[in-house]
Coordinates of C-alpha atoms in Angstrom, one line a residue:
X141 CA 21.4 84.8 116.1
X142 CA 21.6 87.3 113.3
X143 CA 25.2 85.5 112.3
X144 CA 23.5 82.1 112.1
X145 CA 20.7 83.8 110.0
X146 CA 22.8 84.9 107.7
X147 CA 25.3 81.8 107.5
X148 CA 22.2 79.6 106.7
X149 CA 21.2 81.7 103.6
X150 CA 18.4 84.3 104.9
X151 CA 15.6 84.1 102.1
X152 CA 16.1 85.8 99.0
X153 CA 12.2 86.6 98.2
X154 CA 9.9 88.4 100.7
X155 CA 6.4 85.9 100.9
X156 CA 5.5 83.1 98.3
X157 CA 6.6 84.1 94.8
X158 CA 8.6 82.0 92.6
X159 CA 9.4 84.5 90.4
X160 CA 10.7 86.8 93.1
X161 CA 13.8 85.2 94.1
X162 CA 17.0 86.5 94.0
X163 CA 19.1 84.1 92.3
X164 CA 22.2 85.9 92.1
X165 CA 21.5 86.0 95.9
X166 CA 21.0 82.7 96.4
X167 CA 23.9 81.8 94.0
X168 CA 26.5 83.7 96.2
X169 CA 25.1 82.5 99.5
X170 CA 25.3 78.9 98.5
X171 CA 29.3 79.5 97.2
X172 CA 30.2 80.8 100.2
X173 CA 29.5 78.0 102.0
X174 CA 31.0 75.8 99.4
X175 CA 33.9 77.7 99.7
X176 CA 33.9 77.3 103.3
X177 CA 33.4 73.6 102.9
X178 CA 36.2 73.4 100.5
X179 CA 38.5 75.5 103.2
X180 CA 37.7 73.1 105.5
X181 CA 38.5 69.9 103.7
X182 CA 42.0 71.3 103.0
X183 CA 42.6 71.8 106.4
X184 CA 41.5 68.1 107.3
X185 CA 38.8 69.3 109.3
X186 CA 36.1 67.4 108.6
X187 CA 33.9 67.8 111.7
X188 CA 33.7 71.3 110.7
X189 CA 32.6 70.2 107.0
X190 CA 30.0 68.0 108.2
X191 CA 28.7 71.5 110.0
X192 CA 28.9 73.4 107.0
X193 CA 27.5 70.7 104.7
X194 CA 24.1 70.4 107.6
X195 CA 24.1 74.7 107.5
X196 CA 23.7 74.6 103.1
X197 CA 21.2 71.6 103.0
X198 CA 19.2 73.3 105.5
X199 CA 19.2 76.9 103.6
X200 CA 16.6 78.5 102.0
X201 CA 19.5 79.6 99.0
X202 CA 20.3 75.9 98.5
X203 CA 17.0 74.7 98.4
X204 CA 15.6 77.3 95.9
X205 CA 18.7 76.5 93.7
X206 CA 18.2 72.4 93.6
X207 CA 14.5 73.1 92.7
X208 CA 15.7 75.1 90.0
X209 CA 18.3 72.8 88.4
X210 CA 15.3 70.1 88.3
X211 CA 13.0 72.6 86.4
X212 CA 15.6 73.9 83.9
X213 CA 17.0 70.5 83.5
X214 CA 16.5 68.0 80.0
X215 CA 14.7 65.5 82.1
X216 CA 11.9 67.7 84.1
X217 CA 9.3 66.8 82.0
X218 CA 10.0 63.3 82.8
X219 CA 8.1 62.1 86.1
X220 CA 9.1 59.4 88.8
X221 CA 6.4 56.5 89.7
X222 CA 4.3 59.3 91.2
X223 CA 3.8 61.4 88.0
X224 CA 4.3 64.3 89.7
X225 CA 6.2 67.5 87.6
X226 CA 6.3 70.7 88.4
X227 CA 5.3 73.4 86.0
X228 CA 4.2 76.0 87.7
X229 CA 5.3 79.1 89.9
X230 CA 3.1 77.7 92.5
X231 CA 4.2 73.9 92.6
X232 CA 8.0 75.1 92.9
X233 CA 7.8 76.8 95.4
X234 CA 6.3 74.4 97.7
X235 CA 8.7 72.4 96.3
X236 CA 11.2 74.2 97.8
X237 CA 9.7 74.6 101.6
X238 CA 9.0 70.8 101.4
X239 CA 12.6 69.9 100.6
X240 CA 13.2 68.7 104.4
X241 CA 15.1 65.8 106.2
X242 CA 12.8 65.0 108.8
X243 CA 10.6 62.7 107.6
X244 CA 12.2 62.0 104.1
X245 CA 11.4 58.9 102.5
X246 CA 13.1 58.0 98.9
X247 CA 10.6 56.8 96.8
X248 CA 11.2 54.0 94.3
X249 CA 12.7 54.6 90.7
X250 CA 10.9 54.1 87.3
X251 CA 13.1 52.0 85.3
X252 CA 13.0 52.9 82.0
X253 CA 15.9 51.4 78.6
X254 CA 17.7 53.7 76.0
X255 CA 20.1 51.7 73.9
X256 CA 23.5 52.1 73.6
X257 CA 25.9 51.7 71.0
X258 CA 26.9 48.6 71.0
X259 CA 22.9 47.7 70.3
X260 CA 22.4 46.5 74.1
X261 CA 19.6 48.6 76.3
X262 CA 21.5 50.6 78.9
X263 CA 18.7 50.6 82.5
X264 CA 17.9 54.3 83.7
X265 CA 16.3 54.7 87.5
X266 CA 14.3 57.9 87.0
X267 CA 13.7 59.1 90.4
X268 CA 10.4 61.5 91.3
X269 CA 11.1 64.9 91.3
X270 CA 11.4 65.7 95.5
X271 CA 13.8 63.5 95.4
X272 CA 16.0 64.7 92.3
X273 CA 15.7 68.4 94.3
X274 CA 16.5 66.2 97.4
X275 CA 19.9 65.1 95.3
X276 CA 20.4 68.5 93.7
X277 CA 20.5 69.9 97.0
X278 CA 22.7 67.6 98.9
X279 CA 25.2 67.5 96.0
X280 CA 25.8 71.2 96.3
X281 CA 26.9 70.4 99.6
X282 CA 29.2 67.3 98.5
X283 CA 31.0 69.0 95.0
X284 CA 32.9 71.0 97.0
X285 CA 34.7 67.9 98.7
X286 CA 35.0 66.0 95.6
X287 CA 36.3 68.9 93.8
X288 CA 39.1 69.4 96.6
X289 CA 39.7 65.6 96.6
X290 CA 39.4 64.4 93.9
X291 CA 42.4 63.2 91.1
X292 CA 43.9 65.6 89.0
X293 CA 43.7 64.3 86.0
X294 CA 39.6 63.5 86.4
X295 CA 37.7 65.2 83.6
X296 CA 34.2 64.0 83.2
X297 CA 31.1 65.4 85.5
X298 CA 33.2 68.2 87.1
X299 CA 32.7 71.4 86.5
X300 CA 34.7 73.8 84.5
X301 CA 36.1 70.6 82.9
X302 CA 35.3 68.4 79.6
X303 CA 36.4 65.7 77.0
X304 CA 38.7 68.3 75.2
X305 CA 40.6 68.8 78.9
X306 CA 41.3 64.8 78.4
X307 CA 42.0 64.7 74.9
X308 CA 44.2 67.5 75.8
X309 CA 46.0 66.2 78.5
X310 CA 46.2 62.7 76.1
X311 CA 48.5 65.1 73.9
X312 CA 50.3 66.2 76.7
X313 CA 51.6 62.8 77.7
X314 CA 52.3 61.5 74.3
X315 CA 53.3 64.0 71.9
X316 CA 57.0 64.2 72.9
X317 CA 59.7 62.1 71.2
X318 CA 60.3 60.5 74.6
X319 CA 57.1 60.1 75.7
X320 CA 55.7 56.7 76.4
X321 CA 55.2 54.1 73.9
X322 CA 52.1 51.8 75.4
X323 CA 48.9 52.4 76.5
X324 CA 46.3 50.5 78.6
X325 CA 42.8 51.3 77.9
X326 CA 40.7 50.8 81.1
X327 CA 36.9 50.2 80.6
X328 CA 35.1 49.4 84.1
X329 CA 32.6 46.8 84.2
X330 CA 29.2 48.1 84.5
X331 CA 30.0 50.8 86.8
X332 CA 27.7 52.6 87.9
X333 CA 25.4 49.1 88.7
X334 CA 28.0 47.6 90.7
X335 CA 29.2 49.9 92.8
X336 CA 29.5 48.9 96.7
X337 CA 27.1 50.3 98.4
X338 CA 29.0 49.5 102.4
X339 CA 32.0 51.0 100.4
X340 CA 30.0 54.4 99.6
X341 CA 27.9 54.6 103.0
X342 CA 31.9 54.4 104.6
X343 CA 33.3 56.6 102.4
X344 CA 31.3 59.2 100.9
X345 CA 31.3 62.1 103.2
X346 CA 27.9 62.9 103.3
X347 CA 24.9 62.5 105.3
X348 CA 24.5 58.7 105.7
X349 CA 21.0 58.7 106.2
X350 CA 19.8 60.5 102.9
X351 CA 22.9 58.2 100.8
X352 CA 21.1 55.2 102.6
X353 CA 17.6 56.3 101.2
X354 CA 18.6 56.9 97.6
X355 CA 20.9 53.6 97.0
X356 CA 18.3 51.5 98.6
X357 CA 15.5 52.9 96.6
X358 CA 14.8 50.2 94.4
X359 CA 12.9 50.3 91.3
X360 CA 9.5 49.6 89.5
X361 CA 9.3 47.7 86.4
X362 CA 6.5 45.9 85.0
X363 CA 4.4 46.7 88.0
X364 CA 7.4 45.1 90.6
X365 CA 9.2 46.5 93.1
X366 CA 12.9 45.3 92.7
X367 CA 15.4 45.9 95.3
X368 CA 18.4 47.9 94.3
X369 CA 21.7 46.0 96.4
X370 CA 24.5 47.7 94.8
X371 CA 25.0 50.5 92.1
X372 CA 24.0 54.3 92.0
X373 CA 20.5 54.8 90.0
X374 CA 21.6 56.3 86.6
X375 CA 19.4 58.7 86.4
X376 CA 19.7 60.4 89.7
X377 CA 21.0 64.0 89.7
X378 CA 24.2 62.9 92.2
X379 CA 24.7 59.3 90.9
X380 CA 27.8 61.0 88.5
X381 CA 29.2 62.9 91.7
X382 CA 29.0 59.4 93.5
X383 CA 30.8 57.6 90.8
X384 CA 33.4 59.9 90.6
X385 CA 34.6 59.5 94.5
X386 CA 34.3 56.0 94.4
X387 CA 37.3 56.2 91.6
X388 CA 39.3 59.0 92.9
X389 CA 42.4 57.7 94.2
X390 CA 43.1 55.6 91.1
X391 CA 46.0 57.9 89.6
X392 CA 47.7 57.6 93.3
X393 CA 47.2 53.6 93.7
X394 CA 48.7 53.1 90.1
X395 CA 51.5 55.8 90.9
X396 CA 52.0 54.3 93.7
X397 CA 53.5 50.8 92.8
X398 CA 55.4 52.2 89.5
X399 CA 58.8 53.1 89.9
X400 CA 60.7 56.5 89.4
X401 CA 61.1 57.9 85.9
X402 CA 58.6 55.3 84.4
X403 CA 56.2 57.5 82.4
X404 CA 53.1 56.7 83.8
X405 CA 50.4 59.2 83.7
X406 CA 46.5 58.4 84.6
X407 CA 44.1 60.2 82.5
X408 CA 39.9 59.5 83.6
X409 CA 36.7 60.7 82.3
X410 CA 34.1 59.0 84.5
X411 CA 34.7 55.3 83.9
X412 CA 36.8 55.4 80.9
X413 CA 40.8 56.0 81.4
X414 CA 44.1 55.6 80.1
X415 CA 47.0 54.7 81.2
X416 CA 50.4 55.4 79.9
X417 CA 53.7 53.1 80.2
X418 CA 57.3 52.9 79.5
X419 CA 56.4 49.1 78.4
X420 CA 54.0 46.5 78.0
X421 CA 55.1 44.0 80.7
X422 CA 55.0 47.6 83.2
X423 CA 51.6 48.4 82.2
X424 CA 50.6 44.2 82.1
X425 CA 52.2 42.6 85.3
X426 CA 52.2 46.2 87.6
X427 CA 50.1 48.5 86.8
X428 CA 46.9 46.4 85.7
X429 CA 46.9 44.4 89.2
X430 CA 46.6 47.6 90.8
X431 CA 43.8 48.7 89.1
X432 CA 42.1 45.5 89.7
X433 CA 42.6 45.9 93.7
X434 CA 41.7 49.0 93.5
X435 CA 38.6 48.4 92.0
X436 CA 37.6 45.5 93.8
X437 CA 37.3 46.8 96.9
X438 CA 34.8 49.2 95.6
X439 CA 32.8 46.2 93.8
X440 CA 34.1 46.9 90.5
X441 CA 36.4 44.9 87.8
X442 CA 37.4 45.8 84.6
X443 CA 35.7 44.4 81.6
X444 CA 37.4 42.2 79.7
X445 CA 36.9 43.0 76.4
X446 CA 37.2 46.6 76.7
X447 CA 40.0 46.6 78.0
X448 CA 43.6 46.5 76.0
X449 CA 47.2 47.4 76.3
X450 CA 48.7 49.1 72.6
X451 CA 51.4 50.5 71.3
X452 CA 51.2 54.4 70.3
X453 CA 51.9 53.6 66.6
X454 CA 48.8 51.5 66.5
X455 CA 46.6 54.2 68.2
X456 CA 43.5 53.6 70.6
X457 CA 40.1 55.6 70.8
X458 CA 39.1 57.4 73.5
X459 CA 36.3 59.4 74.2
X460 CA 35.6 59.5 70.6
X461 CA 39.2 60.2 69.5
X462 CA 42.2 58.3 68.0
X463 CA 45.6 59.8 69.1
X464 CA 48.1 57.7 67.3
X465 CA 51.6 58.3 65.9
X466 CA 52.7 58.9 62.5
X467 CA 56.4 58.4 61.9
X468 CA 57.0 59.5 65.8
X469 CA 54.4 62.4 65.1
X470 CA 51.6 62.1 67.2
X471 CA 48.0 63.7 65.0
X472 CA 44.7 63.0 67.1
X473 CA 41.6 62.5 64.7
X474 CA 38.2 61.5 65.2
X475 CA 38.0 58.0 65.1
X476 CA 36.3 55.9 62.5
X477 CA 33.2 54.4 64.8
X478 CA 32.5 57.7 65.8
X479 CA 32.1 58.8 62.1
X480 CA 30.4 56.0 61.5
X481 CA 28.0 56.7 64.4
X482 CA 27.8 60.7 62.8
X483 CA 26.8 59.6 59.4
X484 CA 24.2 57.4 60.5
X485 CA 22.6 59.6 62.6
X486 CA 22.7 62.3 59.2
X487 CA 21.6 59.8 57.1
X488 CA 18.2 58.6 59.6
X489 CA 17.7 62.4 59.7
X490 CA 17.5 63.1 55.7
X491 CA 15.4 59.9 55.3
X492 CA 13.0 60.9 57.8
X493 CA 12.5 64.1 56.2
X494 CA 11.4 62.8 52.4
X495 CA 8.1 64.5 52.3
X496 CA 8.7 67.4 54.8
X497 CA 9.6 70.9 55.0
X498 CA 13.2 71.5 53.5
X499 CA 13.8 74.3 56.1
X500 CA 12.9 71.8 58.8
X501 CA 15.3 69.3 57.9
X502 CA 18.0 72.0 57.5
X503 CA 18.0 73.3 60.6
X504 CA 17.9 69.5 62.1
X505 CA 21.3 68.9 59.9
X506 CA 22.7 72.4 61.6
X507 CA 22.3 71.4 64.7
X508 CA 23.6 68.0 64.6
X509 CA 26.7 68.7 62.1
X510 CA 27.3 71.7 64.3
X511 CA 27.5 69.7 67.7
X512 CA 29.7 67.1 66.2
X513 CA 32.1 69.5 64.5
X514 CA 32.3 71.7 67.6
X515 CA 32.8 68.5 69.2
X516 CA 36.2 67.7 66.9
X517 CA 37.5 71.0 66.2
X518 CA 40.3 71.5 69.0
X519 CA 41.6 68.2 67.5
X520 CA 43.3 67.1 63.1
X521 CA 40.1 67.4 62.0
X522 CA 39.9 69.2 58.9
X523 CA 40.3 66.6 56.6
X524 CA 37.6 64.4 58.1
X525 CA 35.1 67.3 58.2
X526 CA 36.1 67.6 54.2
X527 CA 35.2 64.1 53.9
X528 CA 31.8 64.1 56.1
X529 CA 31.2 67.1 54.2
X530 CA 31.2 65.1 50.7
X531 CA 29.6 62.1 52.1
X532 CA 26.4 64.6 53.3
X533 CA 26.1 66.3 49.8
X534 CA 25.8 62.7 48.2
X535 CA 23.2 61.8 51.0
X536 CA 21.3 65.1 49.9
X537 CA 21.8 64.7 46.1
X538 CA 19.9 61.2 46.6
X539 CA 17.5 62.4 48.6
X540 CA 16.5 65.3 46.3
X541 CA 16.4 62.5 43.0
X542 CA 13.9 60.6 45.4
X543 CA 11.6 63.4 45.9
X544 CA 11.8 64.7 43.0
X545 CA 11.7 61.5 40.5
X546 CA 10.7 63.1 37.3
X547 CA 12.8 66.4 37.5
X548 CA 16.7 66.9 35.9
X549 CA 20.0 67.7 37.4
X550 CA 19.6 71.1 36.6
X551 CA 16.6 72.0 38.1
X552 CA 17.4 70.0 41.5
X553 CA 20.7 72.3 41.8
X554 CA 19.0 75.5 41.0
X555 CA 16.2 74.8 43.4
X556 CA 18.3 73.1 46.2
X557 CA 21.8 74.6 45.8
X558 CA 23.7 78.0 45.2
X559 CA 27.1 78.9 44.7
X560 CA 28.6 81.2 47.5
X561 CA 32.1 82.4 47.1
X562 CA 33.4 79.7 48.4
X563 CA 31.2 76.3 47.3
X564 CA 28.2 75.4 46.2
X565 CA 25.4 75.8 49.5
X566 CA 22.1 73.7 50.5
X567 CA 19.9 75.7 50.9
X568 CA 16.1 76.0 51.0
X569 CA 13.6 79.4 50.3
X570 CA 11.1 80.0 53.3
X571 CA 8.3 82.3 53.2
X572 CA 8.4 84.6 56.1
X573 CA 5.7 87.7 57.0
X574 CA 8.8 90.3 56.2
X575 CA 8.8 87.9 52.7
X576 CA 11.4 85.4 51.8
X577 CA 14.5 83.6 53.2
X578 CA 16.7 81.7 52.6
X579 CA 17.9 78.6 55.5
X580 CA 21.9 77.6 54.4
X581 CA 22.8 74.2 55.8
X582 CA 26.1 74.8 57.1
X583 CA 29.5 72.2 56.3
X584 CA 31.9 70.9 58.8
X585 CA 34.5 72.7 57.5
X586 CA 33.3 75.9 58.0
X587 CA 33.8 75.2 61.9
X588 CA 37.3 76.4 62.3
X589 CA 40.3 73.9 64.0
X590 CA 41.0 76.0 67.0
X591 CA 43.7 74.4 69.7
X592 CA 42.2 73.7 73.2
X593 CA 43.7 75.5 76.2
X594 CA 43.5 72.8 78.7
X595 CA 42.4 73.5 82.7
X596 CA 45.4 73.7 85.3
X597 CA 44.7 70.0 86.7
X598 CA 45.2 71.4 90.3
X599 CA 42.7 74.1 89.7
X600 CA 39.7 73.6 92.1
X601 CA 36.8 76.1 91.3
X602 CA 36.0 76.7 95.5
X603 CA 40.1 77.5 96.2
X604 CA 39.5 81.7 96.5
X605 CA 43.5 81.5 95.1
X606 CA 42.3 80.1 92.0
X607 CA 39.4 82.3 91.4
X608 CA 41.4 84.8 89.1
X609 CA 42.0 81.7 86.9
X610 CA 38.7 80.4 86.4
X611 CA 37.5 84.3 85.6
X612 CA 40.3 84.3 83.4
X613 CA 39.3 80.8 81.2
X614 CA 35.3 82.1 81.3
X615 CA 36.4 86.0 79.6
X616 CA 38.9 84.0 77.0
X617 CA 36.3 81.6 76.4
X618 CA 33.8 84.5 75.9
X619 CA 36.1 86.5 73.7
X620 CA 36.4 83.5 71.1
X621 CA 33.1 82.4 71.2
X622 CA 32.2 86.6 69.8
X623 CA 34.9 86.5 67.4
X624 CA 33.5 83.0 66.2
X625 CA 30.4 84.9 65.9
X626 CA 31.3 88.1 64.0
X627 CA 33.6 85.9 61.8
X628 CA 30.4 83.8 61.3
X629 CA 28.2 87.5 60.5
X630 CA 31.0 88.7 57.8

């Protein structure tokens, strides 16, 4: 009895108290069973993962740390249709002893629009918050099988993993002299709205009865309940971890109708992938069929005007990128919309700070120049960070005439600028209670180019063989991140 005890995840906090739980506790609990689960995939047995998966969704460790991903999360003061949030000690932890199978019922989503960039409204299912913990907590159990099975060359919503992995691995397959020439840029169709859901309830290896309450949800809008018959809710906590099964398997179906010695590598984040080819009528008349079967038996196709075979020397965008070759020299640079997209965003931000604090609008700029920059910086950026840098002082310079409209050059550069050692700095003078300060907006260029170490593709975060790796990535990562900091201090 005392084994089972402890295999389920004992409780980490003696009576009632929120703030008394031992999450470094519950933390390790929960990754040994993932590890476990992991194990057992490997080994192909997947009665013994369906065991495990029942043991972590039934543990007090797992249930305390879905609660807490909803709380700490962008979205948790966002409600479902109920209203309910919870914001205090109290309200989590009942939270947690109410996360239970028996009985469960998925409420309906609240349907809300953000736009996206092509000016069209993308639909978001916000699910209440039980049942985002309810997806929290049975994802914990289902990452570990997606990490074990999924493709290699996957890179979005998997941990330990990003866009510079894919940019990275873009470089990889392209950079050589004899690398291949053509490219097929894959876009998929509305994908997560038209995803089957008979293909995910026979596939998905996961409780079918909480998978059948969540993608048969449906959703309010306008006061109407809609019935959701295909799709995962975008929104939902495990929607990405859904979408991600349903297109592993992709880089072995297009591997496996291509020939020896023919190039082709798959590289994915989420629903956007390339392909590489040794030549266009490979990637056109083989490899393109494939995906489409593929696809289709999931529900999916690709969308037609997204997607695009090219030739190296013309370049493609991807993920905000634009590897192309130069004279058989292959430089990946931002790409143009993406700029575009980056200005705009600078230039809504300096408009909407005409007659506001100067300090206020600074720190604004900061963040967003410094999110995009850190963004760009693994890839030939420098030049386009000179360029954005330019661009921003003009927007500044303008907006400075147009609140100030009766003052001269002069006195705009001695109020709003200094020269450092190295350029002339917007800046703004802040009284503080230890007196004054000065905010700096900072330039692109002042985020150093720094070359990406990519992840091992085989690397899976629950293999205990791989553990010294991933410790490895998280110290180097740490290191760079304090030398970027002192270097920043001097």
């Amino acid at each position: 009895m005392a084994a089972i005890v402890r295999l389920t995840g004992a409780p980490s906090v003696n009576g009632n108290d929120w703030k008394a739980i031992n999450w470094h506790k519950a933390r390790r609990e929960v990754r040994r069973l993932q590890i476990r689960i992991a194990k057992a995939v490997r080994d192909g047995r997947y009665g013994r993962v369906k065991a495990l998966q029942w043991l972590l969704t039934r543990s007090f460790s797992g249930k305390a740390l879905a609660v807490k991903r909803v709380v700490s999360n962008r979205g948790r003061k966002t409600p479902g249709v109920d209203g309910a949030i919870w914001s205090t000690p109290k309200q989590r932890m009942t939270a947690v002893q109410n996360l239970k199978r028996h009985g469960y019922k998925s409420l309906p989503l609240r349907r809300i629009y953000i736009p996206k960039k092509n000016g069209k409204m993308r639909p978001l299912g916000i699910p209440t918050m039980h049942d985002r913990a309810m997806q929290a907590l049975y994802a914990l159990a289902l990452l570990p099988v997606a990490e074990t099975t999924g493709d290699p060359n996957s890179y979005g919503f998997r941990p330990y993993r990003s866009c510079a992995d894919a940019i990275q691995q873009c470089f990889n397959s392209l950079a050589k002299r004899y690398s291949p020439q053509w490219i097929l840029e894959g876009d998929i169709k509305a994908c997560f709205d038209e995803i089957s859901h008979q293909w995910l309830l026979k596939h998905i290896p996961m409780d079918n009865f909480m998978l059948h309450q969540w993608l048969n949800a449906g959703y309010f809008e306008g006061g109407t309940l809609y019935p959701t018959k295909a799709g995962t809710p975008q929104g939902g906590i495990i929607s990405p971890l859904l979408a991600n099964m349903t297109l592993d398997g992709l880089e072995v179906a297009v591997k496996a109708v291509t020939p020896r010695r023919t190039k082709v590598n798959v590289i994915r984040y989420a629903d956007d992938f390339v392909i590489t080819g040794k030549t266009k009528e490979l990637l056109e008349d083989t490899i393109k069929p494939a995906i489409e079967k593929f696809l289709e038996e999931r529900g999916l196709t690709l969308s037609p005007e997204k997607t695009r075979i090219t030739r190296i020397e013309d370049g493609f965008n991807f993920l905000g990128q634009n590897p192309r070759k130069y004279k058989g020299k292959l430089l990946i640079k931002p790409a143009v919309d993406n700029v575009k997209t980056f200005m705009a965003k600078v230039r809504e931000t300096i408009r909407k700070f005409t007659a506001k604090k100067t300090g206020d609008m600074i720190r604004t700029l900061n963040a967003i120049i410094r999110g995009w920059a850190n963004y760009h910086r693994h890839n030939v950026a420098f030049d386009t960070f000179k360029t954005v840098d330019n661009r921003i002082f003009r927007h500044l310079w303008d907006w400075a005439k147009r609140r100030h409209t009766h003052k001269g050059k002069r006195w705009l550069i001695q109020t709003y600028w200094f020269s450092s050692p190295k350029a002339w700095v917007f800046s703004a003078a802040e009284k503080t209670p230890e007196g004054k300060r000065r905010v700096e907006l900072i330039r692109a260029t002042s985020i150093g180019i720094e070359r990406h170490v990519k992840i091992r593709s085989a690397a899976n975060p629950f293999d205990p063989k791989d553990a010294a790796y991933f410790e490895k990535r998280i110290a180097d990562r740490q290191r760079r991140r304090a030398g970027r900091a002192i270097k920043k201090a001097a």
